[in-house]
PDB file of C-alpha atoms in Angstrom:
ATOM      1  CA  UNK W   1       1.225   1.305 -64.066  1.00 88.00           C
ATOM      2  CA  UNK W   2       1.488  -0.776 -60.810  1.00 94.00           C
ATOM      3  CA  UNK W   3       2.206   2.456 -58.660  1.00 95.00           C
ATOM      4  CA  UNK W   4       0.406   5.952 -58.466  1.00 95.00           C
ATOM      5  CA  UNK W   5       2.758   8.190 -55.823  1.00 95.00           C
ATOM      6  CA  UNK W   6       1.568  11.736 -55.092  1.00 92.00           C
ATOM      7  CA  UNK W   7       1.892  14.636 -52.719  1.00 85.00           C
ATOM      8  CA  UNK W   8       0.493  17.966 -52.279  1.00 72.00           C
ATOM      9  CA  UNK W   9      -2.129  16.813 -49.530  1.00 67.00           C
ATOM     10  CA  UNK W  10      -0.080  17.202 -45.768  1.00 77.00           C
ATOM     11  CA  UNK W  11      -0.744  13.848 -45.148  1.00 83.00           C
ATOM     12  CA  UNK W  12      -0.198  10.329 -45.885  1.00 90.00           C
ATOM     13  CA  UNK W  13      -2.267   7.539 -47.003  1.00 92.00           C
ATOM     14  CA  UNK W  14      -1.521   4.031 -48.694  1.00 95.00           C
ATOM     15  CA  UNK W  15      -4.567   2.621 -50.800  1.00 96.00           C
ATOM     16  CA  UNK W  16      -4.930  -0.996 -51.748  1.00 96.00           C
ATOM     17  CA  UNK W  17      -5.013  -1.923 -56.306  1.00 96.00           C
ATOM     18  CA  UNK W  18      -7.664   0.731 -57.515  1.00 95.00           C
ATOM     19  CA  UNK W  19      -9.743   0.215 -60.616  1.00 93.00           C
ATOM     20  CA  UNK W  20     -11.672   2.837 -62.232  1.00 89.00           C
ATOM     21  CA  UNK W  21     -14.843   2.703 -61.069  1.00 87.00           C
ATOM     22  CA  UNK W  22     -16.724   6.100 -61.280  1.00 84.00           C
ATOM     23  CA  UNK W  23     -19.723   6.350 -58.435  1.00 82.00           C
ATOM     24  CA  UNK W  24     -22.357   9.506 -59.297  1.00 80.00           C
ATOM     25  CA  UNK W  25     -23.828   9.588 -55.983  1.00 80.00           C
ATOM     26  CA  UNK W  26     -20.751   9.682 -54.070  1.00 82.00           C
ATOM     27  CA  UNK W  27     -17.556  10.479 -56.092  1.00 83.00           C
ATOM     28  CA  UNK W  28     -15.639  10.406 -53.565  1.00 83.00           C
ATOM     29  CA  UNK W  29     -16.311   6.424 -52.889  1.00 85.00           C
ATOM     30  CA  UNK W  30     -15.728   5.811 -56.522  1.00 87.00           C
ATOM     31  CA  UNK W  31     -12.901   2.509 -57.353  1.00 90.00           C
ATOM     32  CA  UNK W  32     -13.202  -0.640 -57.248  1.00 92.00           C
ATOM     33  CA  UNK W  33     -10.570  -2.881 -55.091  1.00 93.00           C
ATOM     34  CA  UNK W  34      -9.406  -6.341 -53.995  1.00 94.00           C
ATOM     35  CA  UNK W  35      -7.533  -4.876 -51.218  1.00 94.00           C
ATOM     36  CA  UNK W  36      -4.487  -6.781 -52.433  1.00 95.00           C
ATOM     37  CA  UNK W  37      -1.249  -6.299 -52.222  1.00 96.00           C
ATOM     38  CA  UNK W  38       0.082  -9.470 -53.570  1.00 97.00           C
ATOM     39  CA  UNK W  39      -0.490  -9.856 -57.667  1.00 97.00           C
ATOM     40  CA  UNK W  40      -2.800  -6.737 -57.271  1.00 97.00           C
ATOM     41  CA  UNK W  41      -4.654  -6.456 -60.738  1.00 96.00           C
ATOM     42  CA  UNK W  42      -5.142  -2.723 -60.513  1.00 95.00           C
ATOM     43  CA  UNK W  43      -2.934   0.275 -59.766  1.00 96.00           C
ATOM     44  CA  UNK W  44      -1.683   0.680 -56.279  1.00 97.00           C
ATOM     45  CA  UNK W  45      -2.241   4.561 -54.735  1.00 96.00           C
ATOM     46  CA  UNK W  46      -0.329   6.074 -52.197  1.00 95.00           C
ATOM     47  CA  UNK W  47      -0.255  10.045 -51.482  1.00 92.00           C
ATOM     48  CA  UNK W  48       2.937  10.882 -49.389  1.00 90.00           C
ATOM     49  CA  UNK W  49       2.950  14.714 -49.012  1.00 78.00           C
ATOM     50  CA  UNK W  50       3.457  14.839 -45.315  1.00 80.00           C
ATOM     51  CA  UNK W  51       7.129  16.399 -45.583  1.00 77.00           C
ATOM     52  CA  UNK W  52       5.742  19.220 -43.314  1.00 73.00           C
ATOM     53  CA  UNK W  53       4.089  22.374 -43.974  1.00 71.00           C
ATOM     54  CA  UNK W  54       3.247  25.881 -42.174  1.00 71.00           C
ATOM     55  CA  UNK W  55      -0.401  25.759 -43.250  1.00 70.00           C
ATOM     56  CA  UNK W  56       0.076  22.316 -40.500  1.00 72.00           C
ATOM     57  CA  UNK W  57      -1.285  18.778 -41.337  1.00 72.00           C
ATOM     58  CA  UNK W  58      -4.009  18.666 -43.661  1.00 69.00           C
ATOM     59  CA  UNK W  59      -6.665  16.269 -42.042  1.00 74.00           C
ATOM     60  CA  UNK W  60      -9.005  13.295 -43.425  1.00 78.00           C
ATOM     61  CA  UNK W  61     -12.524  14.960 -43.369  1.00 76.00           C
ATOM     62  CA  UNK W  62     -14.435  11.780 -44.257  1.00 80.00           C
ATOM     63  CA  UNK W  63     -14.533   8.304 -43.148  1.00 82.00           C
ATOM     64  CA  UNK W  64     -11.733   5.958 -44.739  1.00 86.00           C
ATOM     65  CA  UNK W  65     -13.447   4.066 -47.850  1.00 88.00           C
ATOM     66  CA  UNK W  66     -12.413   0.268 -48.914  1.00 89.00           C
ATOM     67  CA  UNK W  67      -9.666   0.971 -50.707  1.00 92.00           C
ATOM     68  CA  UNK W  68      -7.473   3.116 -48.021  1.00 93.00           C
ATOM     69  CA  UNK W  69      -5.155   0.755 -46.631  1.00 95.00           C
ATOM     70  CA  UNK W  70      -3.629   2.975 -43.919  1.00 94.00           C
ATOM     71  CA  UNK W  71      -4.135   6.792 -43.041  1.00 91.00           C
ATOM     72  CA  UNK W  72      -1.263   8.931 -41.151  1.00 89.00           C
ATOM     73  CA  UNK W  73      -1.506  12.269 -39.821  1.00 85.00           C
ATOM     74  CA  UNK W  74       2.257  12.956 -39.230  1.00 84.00           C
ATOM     75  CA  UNK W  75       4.792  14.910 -40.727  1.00 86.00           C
ATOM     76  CA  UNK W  76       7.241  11.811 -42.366  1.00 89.00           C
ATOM     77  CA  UNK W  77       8.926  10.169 -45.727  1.00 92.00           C
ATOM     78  CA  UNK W  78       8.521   7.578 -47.359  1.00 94.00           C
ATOM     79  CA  UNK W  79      11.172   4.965 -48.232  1.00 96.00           C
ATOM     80  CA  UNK W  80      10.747   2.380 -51.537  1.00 97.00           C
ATOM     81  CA  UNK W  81      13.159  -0.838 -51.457  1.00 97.00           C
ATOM     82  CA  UNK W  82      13.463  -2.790 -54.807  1.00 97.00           C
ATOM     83  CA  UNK W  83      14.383  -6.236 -53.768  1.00 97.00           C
ATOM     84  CA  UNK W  84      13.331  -7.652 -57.229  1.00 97.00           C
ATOM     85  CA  UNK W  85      11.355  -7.780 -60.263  1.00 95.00           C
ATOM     86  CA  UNK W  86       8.502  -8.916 -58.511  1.00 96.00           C
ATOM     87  CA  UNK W  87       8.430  -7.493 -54.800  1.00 97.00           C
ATOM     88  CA  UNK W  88       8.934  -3.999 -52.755  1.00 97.00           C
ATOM     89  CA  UNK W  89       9.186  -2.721 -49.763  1.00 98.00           C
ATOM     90  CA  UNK W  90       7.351  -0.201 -48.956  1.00 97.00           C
ATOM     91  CA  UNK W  91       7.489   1.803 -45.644  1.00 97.00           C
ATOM     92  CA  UNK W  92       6.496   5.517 -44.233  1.00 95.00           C
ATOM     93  CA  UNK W  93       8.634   7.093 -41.383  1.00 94.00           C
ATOM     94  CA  UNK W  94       7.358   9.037 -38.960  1.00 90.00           C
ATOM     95  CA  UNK W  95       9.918  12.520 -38.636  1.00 89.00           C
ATOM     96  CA  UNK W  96       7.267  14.782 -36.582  1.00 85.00           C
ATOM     97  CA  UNK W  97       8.420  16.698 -33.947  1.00 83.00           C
ATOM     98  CA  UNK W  98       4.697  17.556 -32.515  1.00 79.00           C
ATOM     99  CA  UNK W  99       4.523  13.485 -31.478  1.00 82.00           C
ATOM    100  CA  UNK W 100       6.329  12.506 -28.833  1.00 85.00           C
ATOM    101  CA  UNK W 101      10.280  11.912 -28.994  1.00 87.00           C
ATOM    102  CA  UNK W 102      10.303   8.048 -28.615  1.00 88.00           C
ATOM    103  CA  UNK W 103       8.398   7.619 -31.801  1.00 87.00           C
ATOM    104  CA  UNK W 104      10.709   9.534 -34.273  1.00 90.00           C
ATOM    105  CA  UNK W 105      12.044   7.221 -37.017  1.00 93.00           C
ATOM    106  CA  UNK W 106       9.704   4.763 -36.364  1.00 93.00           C
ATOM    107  CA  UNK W 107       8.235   3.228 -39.502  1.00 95.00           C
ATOM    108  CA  UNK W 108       4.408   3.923 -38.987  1.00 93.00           C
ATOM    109  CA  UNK W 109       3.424   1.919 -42.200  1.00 95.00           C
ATOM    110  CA  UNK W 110       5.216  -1.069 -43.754  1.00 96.00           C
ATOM    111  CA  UNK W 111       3.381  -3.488 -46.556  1.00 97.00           C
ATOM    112  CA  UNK W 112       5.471  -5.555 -49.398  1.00 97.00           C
ATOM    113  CA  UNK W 113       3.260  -5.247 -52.410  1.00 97.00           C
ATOM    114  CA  UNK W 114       3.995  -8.024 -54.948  1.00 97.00           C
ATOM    115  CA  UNK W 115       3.750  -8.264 -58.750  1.00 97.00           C
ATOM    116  CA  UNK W 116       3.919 -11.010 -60.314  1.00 96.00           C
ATOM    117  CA  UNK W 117       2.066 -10.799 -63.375  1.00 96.00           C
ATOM    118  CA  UNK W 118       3.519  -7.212 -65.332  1.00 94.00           C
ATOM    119  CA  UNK W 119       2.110  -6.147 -68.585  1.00 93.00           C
ATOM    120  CA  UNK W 120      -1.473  -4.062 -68.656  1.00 93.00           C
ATOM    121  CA  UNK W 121      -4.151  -5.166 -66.157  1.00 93.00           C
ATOM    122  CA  UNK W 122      -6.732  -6.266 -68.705  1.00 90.00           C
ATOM    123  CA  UNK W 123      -4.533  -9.410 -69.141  1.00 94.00           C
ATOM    124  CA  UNK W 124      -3.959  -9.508 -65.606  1.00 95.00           C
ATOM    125  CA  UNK W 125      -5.078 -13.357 -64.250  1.00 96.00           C
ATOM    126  CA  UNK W 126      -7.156 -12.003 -61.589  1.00 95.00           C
ATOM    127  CA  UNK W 127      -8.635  -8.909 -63.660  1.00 92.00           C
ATOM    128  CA  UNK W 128     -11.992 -11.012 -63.151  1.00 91.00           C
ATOM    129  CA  UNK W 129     -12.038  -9.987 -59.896  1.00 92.00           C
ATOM    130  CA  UNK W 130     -12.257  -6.348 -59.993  1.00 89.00           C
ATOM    131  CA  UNK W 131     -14.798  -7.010 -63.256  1.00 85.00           C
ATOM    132  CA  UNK W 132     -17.555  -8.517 -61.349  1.00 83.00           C
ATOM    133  CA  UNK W 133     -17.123  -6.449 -58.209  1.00 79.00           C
ATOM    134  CA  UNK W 134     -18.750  -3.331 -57.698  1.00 69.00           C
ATOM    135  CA  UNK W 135     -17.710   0.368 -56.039  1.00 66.00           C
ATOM    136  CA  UNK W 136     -15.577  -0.006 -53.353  1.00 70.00           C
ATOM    137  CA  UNK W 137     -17.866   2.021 -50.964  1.00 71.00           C
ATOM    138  CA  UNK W 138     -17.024   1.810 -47.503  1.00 70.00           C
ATOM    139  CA  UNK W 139     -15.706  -1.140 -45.319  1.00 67.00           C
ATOM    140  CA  UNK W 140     -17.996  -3.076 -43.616  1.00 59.00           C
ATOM    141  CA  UNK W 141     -16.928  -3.182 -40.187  1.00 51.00           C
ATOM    142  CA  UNK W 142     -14.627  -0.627 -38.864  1.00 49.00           C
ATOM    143  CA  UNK W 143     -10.720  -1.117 -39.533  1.00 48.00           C
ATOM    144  CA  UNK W 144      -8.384  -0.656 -36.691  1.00 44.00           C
ATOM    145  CA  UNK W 145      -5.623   0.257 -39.309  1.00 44.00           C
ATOM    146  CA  UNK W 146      -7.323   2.735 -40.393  1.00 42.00           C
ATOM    147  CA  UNK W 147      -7.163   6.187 -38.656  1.00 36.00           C
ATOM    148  CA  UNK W 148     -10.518   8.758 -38.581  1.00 33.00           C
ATOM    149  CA  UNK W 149      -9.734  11.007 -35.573  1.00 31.00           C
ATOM    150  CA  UNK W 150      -6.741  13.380 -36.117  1.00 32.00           C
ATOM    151  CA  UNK W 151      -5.468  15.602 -33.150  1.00 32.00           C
ATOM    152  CA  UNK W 152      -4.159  18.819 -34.871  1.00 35.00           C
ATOM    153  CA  UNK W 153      -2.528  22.146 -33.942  1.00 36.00           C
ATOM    154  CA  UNK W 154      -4.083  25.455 -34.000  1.00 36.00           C
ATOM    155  CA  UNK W 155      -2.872  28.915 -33.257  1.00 36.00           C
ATOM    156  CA  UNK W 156      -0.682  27.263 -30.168  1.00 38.00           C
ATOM    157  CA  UNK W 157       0.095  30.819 -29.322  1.00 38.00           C
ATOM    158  CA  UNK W 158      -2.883  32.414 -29.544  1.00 40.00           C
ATOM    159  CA  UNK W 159      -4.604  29.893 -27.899  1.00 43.00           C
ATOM    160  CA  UNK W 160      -1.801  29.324 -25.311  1.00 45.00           C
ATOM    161  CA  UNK W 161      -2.165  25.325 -25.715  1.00 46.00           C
ATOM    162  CA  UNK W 162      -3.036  22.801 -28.681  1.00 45.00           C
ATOM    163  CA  UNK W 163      -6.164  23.004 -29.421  1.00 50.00           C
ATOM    164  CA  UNK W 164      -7.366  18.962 -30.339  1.00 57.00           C
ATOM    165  CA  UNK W 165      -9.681  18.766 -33.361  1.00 59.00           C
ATOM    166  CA  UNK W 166     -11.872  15.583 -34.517  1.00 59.00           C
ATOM    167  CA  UNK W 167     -13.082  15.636 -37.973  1.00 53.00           C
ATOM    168  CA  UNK W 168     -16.543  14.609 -38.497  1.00 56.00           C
ATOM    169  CA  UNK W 169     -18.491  12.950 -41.488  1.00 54.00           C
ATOM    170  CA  UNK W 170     -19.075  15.447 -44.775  1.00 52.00           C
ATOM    171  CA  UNK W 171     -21.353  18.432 -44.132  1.00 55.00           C
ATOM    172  CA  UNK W 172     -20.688  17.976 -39.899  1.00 61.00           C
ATOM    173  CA  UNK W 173     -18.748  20.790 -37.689  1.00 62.00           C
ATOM    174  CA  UNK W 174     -15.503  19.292 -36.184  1.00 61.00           C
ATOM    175  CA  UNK W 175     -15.391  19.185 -32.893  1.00 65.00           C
ATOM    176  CA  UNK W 176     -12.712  21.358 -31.003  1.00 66.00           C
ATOM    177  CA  UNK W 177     -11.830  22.550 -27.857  1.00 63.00           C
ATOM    178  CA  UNK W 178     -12.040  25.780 -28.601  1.00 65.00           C
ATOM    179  CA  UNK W 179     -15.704  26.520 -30.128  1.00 68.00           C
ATOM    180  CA  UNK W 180     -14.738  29.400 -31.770  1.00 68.00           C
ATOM    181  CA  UNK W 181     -12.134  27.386 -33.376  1.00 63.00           C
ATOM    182  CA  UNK W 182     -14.438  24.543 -34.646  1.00 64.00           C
ATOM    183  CA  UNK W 183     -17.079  27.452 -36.299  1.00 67.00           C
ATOM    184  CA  UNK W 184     -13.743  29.340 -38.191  1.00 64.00           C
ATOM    185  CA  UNK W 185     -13.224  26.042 -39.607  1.00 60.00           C
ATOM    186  CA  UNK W 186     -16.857  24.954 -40.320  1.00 59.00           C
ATOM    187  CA  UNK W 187     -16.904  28.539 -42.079  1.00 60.00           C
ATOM    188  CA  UNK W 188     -13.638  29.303 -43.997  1.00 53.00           C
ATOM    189  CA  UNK W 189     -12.351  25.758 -44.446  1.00 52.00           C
ATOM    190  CA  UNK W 190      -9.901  24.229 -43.103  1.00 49.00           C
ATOM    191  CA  UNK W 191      -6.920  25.276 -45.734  1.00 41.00           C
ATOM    192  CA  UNK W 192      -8.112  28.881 -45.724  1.00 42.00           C
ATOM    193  CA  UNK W 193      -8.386  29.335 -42.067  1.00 44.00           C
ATOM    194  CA  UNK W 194      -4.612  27.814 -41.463  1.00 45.00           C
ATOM    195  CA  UNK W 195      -3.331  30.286 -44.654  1.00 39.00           C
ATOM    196  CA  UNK W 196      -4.870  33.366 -43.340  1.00 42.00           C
ATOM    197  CA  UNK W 197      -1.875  34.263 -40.812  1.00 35.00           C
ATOM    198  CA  UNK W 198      -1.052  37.935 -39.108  1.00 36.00           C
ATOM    199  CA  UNK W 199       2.621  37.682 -37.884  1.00 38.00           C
ATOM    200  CA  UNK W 200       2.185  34.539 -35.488  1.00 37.00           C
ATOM    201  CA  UNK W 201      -1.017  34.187 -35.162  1.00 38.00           C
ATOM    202  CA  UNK W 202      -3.762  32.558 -37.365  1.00 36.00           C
ATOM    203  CA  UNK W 203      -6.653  35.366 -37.943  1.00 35.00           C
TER     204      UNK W 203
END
């Protein structure tokens, strides 16, 4: 399978070739990758459920890990070109009318991943790779394609403006402007607070 596609989370994020690669300690950093996207000799990953939604954009709670090649937080769709047997296009356009005007129908992600060598990865040429490598953990330095804040919108009308949220690091508060915001969502979660609605207003 050279391509996983998925929704259901309100966001959008393209991973790099993912091997199975199961961490105990930390699940959630589990894979293996050669961040590759030419003759990648794992699956390729990419959840694209940010079509919009009225429970809002569902945010990235923890730091981005090796694999994730880019990370959106706007409403969009995605757009696959087939050139050939061997190379795609893929791209993600932005469609959301909370960012500004100018940027609508701008492609906010573009990559060409190329394959080469079909059949199952064990007999893929550079299956070595991923064999001797170990979890795919987090990045070393800090990737500038990679987005970890996320400004989100909260009860605009109960609040009277947008009320900015930063995600923090597993088991951390966000941080909000509103307080009272930031401890609703430390307490109920983020999907439960934004699904518990009274008329227009988010209880």
């Amino acid at each position: 399978v050279d391509f996983y596609i998925a929704g259901h989370e309100h966001d959008y994020e393209r991973m790099y070739d993912v091997a199975p690669r199961y961490d105990a300690a930390t699940p959630w950093l589990s894979g293996a990758t050669t961040r590759s996207t030419v003759d990648p000799p794992a699956t390729t990953y990419i959840v694209t459920g940010s079509a919009g939604n009225i429970e809002d954009h569902e945010s990235f709670s923890r730091p981005a890990p090796s694999r994730s090649a880019k990370r959106l937080n706007t409403y969009g769709w995605s757009k696959m070109t087939v050139y050939n047997a061997s190379h795609i296009l893929w791209q993600q356009i932005q469609t959301d009318t909370g960012a500004p005007s100018s940027t609508w129908g701008q492609v906010m992600d573009e990559a060409w991943i190329v394959q080469q060598h079909h059949g199952p990865f064990p007999n893929h040429p550079r299956r070595f790779e991923i064999d001797k490598m170990g979890l795919a953990g987090l990045p070393a330095v800090a990737d500038p394609e990679v987005s970890l804040d996320v400004a989100m919108k909260y009860a605009a009308r109960r609040l009277g403006n947008e009320a900015q949220c930063k995600h923090m690091p597993a088991g951390q508060e966000p941080r909000c402007t509103d307080p009272h915001l930031a401890r609703d969502l430390a307490q109920q979660g983020r999907w439960q607070y934004t699904k518990r609605r009274d008329g227009d207003a988010v209880q």
